[in-house]
Coordinates of C-alpha atoms and ligand atoms in Angstrom, one line a residue:
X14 CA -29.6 -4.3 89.0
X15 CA -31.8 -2.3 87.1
X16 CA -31.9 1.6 87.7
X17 CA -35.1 2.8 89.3
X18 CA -36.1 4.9 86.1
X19 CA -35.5 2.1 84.0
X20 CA -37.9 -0.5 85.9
X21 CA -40.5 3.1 85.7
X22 CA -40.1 2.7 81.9
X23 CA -40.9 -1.1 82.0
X24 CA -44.6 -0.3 83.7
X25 CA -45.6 3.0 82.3
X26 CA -43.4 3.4 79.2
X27 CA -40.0 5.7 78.4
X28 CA -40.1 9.2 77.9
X29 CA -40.5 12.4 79.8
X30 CA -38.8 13.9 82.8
X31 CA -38.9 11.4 86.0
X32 CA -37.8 12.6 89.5
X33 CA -37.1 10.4 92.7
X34 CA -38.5 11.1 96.2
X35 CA -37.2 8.5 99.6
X36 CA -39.3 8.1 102.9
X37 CA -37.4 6.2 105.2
X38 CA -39.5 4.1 108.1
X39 CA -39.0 5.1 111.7
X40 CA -37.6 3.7 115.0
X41 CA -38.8 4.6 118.1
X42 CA -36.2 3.7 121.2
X43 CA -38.6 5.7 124.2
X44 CA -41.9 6.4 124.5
X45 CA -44.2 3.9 122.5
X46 CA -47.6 4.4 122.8
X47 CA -47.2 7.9 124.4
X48 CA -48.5 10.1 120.9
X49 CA -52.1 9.3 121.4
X50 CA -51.4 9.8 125.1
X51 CA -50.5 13.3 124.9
X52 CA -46.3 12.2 125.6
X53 CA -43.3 12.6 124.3
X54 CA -41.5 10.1 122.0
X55 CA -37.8 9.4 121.1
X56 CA -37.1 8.4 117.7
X57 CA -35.5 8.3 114.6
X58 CA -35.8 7.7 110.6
X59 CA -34.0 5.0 109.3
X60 CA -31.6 4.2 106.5
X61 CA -34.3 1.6 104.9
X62 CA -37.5 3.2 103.0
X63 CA -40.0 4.0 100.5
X64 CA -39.1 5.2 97.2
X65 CA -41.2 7.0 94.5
X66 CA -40.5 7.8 90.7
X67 CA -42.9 9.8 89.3
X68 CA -43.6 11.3 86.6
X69 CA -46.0 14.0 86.5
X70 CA -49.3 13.8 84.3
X71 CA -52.1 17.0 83.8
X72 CA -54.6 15.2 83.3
X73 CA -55.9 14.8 87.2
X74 CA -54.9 10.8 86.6
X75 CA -53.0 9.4 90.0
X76 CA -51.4 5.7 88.3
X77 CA -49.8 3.9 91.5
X78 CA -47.6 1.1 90.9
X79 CA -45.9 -1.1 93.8
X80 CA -43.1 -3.9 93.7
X81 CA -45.0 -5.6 96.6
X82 CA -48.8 -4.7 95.4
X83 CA -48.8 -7.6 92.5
X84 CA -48.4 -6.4 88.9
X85 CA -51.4 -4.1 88.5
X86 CA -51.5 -0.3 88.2
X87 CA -54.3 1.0 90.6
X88 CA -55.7 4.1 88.5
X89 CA -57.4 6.8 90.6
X90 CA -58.9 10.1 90.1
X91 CA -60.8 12.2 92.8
X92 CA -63.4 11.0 94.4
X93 CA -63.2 7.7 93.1
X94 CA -63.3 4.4 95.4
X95 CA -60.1 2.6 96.3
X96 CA -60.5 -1.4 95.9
X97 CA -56.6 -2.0 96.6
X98 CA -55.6 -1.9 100.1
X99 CA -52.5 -0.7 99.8
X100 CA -53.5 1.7 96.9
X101 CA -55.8 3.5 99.7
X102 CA -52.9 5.3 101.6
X103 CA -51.1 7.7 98.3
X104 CA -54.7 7.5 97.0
X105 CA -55.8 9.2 100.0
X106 CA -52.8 11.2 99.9
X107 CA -54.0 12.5 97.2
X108 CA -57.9 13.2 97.9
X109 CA -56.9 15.1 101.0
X110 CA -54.6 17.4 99.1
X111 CA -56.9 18.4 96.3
X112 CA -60.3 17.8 98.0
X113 CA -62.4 21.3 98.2
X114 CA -64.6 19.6 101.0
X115 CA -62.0 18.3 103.6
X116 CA -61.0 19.1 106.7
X117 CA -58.1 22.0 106.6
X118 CA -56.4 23.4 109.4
X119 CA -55.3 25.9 106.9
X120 CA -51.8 26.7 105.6
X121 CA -49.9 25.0 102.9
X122 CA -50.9 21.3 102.7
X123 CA -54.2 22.2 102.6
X124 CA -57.6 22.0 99.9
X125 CA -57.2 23.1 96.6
X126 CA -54.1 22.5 95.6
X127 CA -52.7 22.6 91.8
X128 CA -51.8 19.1 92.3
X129 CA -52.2 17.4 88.8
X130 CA -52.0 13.8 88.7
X131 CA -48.8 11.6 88.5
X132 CA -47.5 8.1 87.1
X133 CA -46.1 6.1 90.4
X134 CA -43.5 3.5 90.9
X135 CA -43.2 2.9 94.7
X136 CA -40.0 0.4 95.5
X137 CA -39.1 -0.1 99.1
X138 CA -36.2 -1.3 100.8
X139 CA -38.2 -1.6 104.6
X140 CA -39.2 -5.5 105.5
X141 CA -42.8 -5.9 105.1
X142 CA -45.2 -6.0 108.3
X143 CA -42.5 -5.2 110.4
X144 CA -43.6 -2.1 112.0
X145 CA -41.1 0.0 110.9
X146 CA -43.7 2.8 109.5
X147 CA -44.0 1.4 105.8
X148 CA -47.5 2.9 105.6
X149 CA -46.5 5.9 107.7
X150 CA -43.3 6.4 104.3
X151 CA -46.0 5.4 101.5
X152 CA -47.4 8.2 102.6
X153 CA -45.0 11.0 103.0
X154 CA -43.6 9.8 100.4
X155 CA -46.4 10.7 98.1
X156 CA -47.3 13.6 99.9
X157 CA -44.2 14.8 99.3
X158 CA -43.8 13.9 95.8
X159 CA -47.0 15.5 94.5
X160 CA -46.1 18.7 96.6
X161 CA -42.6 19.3 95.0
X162 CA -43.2 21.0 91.5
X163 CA -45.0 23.4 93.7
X164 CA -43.4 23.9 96.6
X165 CA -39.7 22.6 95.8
X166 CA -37.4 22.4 98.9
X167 CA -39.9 24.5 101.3
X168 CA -42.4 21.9 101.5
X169 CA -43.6 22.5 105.0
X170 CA -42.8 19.1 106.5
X171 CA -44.8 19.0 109.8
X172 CA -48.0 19.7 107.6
X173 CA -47.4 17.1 105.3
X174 CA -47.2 14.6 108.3
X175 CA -50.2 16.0 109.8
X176 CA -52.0 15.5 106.5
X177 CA -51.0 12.2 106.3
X178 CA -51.9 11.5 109.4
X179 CA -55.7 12.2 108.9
X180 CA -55.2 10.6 106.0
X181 CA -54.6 7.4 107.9
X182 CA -57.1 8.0 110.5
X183 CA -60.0 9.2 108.7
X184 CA -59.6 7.6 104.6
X185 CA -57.6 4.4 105.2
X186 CA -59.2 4.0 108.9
X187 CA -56.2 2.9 111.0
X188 CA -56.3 5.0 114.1
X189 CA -52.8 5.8 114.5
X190 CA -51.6 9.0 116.2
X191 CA -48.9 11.3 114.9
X192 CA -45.7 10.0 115.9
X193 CA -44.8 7.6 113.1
X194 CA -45.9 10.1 110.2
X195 CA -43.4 13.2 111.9
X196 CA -40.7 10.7 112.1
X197 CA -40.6 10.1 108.6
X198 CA -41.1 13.6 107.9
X199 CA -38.7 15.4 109.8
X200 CA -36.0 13.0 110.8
X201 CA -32.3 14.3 110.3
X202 CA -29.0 12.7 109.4
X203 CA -27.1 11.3 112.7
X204 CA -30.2 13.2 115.4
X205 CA -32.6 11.7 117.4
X206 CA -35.9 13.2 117.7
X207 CA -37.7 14.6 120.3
X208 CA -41.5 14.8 119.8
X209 CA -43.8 16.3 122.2
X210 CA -47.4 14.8 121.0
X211 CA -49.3 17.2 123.2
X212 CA -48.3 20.0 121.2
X213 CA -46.5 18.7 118.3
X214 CA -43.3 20.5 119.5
X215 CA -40.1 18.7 118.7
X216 CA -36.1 19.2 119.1
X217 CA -33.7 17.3 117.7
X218 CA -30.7 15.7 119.6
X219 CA -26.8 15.0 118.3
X220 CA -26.9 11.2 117.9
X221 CA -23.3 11.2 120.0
X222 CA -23.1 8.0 121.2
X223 CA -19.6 7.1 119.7
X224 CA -18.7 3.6 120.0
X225 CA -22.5 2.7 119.9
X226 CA -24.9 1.5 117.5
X227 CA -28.9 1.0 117.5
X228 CA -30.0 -2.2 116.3
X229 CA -32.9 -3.2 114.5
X230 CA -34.0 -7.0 115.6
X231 CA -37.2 -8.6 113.6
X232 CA -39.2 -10.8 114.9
X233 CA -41.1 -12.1 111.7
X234 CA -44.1 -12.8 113.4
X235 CA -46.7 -11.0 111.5
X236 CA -48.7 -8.6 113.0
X237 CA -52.1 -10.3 114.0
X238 CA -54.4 -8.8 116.7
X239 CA -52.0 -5.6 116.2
X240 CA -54.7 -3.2 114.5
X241 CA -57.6 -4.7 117.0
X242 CA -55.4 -4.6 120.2
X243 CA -54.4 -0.9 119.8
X244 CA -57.4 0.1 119.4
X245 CA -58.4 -1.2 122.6
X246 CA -55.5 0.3 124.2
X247 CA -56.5 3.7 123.1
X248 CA -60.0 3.1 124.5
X249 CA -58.7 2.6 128.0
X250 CA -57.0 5.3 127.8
X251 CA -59.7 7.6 127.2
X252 CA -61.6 5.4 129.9
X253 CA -58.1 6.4 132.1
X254 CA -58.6 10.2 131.2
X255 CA -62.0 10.4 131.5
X256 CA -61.9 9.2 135.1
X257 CA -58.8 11.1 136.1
X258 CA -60.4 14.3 135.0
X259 CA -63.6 13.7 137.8
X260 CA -61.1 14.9 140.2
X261 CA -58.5 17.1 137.9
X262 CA -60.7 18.6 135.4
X263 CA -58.1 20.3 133.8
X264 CA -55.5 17.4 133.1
X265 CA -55.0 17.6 129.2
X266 CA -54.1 13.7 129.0
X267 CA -53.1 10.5 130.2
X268 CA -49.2 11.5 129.9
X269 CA -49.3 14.8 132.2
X270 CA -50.9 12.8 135.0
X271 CA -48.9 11.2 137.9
X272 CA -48.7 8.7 140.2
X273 CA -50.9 10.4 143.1
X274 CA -53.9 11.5 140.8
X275 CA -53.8 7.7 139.6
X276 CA -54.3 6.5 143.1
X277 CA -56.5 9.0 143.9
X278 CA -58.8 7.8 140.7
X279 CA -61.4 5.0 140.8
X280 CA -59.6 2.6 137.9
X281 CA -60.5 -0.6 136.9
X282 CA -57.4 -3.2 137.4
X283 CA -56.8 -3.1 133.8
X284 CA -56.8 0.6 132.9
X285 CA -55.0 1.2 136.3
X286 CA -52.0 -0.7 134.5
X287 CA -52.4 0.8 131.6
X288 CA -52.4 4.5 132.6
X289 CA -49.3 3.3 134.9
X290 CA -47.2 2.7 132.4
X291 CA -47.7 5.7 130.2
X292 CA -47.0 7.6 133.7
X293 CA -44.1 6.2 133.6
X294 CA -43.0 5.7 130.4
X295 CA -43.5 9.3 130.1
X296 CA -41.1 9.9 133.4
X297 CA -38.3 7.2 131.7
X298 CA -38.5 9.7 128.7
X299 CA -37.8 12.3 130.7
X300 CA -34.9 10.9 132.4
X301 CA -33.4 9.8 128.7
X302 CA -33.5 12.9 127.5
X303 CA -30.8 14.3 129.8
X304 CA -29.1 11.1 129.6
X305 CA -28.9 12.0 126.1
X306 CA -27.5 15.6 126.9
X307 CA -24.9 13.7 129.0
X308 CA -24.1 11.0 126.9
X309 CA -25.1 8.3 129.3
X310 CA -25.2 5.2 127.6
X311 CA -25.7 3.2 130.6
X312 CA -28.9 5.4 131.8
X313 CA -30.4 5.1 128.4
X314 CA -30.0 1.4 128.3
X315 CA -31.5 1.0 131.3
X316 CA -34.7 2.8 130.6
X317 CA -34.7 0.8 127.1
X318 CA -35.4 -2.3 129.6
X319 CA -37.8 -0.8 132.3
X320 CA -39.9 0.3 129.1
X321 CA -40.1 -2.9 127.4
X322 CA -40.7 -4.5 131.0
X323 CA -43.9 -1.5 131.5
X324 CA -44.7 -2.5 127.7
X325 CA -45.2 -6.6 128.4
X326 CA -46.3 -6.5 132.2
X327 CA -48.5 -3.4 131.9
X328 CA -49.7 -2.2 128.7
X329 CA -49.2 -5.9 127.5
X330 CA -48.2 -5.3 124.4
X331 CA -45.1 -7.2 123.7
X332 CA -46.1 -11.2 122.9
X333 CA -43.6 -14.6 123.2
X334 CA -41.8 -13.9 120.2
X335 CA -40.8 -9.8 121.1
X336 CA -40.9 -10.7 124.9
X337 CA -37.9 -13.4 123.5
X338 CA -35.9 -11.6 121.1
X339 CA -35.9 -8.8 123.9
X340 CA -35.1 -10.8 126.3
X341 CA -31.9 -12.6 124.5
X342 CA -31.2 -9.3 123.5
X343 CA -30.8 -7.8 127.1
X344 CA -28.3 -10.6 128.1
X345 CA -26.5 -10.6 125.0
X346 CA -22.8 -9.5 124.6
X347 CA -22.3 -5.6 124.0
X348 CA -26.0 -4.4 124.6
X349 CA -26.9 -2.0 127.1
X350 CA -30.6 -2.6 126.6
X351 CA -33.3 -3.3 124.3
X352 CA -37.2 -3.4 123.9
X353 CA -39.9 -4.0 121.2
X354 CA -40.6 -0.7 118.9
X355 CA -43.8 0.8 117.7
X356 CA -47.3 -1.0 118.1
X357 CA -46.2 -4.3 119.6
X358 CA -47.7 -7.5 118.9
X359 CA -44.8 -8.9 116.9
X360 CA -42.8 -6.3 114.4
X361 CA -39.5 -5.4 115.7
X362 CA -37.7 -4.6 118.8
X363 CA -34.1 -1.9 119.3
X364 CA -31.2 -2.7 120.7
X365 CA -28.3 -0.3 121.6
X366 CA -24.9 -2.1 121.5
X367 CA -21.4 -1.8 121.9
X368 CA -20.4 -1.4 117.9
X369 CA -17.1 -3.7 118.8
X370 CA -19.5 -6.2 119.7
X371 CA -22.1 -6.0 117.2
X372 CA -21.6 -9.3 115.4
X373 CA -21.4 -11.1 118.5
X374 CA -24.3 -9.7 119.7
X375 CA -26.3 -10.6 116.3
X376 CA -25.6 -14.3 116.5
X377 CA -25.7 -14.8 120.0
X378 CA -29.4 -13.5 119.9
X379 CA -30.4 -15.1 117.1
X380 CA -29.4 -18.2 117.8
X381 CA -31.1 -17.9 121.8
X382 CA -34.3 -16.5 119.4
X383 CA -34.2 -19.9 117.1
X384 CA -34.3 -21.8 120.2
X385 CA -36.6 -20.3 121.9
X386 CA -39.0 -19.9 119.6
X387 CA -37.6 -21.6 116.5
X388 CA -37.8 -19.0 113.8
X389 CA -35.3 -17.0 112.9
X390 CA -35.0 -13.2 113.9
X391 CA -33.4 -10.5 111.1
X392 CA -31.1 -8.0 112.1
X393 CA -30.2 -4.4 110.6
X394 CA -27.5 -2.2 112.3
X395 CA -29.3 1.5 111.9
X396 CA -27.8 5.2 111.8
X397 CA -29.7 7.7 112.3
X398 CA -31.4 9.1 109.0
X399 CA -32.5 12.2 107.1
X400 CA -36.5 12.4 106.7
X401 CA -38.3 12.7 103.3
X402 CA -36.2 13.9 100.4
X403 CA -35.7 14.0 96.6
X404 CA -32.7 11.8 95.5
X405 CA -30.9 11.0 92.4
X406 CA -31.0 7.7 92.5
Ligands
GLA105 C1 -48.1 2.7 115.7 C2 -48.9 4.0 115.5 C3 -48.2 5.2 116.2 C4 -47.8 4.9 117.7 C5 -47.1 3.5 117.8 C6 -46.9 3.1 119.2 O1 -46.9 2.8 115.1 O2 -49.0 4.3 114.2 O3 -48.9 6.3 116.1 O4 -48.9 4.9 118.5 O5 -47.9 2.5 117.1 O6 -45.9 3.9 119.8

């Protein structure tokens, strides 16, 4: 296979120093659809990710080229409109970290930076659409990579995600919240991550669980009504926090509230449920992290279940196709439990399994997945990963 410089050369020509950057994508095992909620999540960066070569230009030119965007190179410079889809997320990138007139919350990855334009080659090893965080890499990625011949290895990493998170929200228009862009950030070789959203606080935890191993089950359904649906999620739950605050005016969001103050609150059937499950999503995630301190495979299963039982009956997110794959995958040999990861709506789902029975476990669910559904479901057995890097190759 050809060398990532050398397939550089082929679309922008040989010569001149190149370096290599990685952004892997992002599990999350706890706490889905807590970040805009004000919870905690539990995740981690994966193996699989987005690489950049780049070479650096002075000229203020960005040139963006991607395996998966057809054989164009998108050419931007500031202030210029983005026709591309995908072109929009590093181009955005890009505008936030040079532009005089956006919003800075100060500090390094800020406006008015000596960032100078760059030739791009993006190659990534995540599957497409599978809500892994392939936008969530594209963009730390190039955050990163632009930020390096300035910064080097103290690149602040938290501001970089934070960047790229109003990147996402306020230039590309998705209105994600913060937990996929800090998981590509900061992840860590063999940790788990602990993330509180409601202050951006995070710890990492040892991995430790020996004679265990996560894995990543694809559904292949493509992610229709996902963008439409969240955002309707996110509006109940303002609609939840709004109300709850008539009575506890100082309750900072949906996560820090609890089961009395939701009774107590005048909530319409649906955003009763949906405020009930980040309740107690948010209590599960407490309970897993000092399962995790403990080791407590068992426990952790067990709230892997309950969540993606709170995810399909309450904030009814999950669909046939993850509600199946989950479900073979809770009955299958080896696992301790399993549920759908990140938005919902098709995308992936987690399993943790015994690693002596991982093949088992990958054939018996995808064959109880063909026939339930008849497609068939990919599978990636996932360690633990570092976050955003330079490599070598
Ligand atoms: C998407 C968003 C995240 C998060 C998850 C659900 O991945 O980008 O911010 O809300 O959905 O946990």
């Amino acid at each position: 296979m050809d060398s990532l410089r050398e397939k550089f050369s082929r679309v922008y020509g040989a010569g001149g120093e190149t370096e290599i950057f990685f952004a892997p994508g992002r599990v999350c095992f706890l706490g889905d659809h807590l970040d805009y909620n004000g919870g905690t999540v539990l995740t981690f960066a994966l193996p699989m990710g987005v690489y950049a070569t780049v070479r650096y230009r002075n000229d203020g030119v960005l040139r963006l080229f991607s395996e998966r965007g057809g054989n164009n190179v998108v050419e931007h410079r500031l202030g210029q409109n983005v026709e591309t889809a995908w072109a929009r997320y590093p181009a955005g990138v890009y505008e936030y970290l040079l532009g005089q007139d956006r919003p800075c919350e100060g500090g390094m990855a800020c406006a008015g930076y000596n960032v100078s334009g760059a030739d791009v080659y993006y190659h990534s090893t995540l599957p497409i659409g599978a809500g892994l965080s392939s936008s969530a890499a594209l963009e730390i990625v190039t955050a990163f990579a632009l930020l390096y011949p300035i910064y080097g290895e103290q690149i602040d990493k938290s501001e970089i995600a934070r960047l790229c998170k109003r990147v996402e929200n306020r230039f590309v228009g998705v209105n994600c919240g913060i937990m996929d862009q800090f998981s590509v950030a900061l992840g860590r070789e063999g940790h788990l991550l602990i993330l509180d959203c409601s202050d951006e606080s995070y710890t990492f935890s040892e991995a430790g669980l020996e004679g265990w191993v996560w894995v990543a089950m694809n559904t292949n359904v493509p992610r229709a009504l996902r963008e439409s649906k969240y955002n309707e999620r996110r509006a109940e739950c303002e609609t939840a926090l709004n109300a709850l605050r008539e009575k506890n005016p100082s309750l900072r969001a949906p996560a820090h509230a609890d089961k009395a103050m939701l009774d107590a609150a005048e909530l319409s059937p649906n955003v009763r449920k949906r405020a009930e499950y980040v309740v107690e999503e948010q209590a599960r995630v407490v309970e897993c992290i000092a399962a995790l301190k403990r080791g407590d495979v068992q426990t952790i299963g067990r709230l892997m279940n309950e969540s993606h039982a709170g995810l399909q009956t309450l904030y009814e997110v999950t669909g046939r196709h993850l509600d199946a794959l989950c479900s073979a995958a809770q009955k299958a040999p080896g696992a301790v439990g399993a549920r759908m990861t990140g938005a919902g709506f098709g995308g992936c789902a987690i399993a943790l399994v015994a690693a002596e029975a991982q093949t088992e476990f990958i054939r018996s669910v995808g064959e109880s997945y063909l026939q339930a559904t008849g497609m068939n479901a990919d599978f990636y057995v996932v360690r633990p990963s570092a976050g955003v890097r330079r490599v070598d190759e």
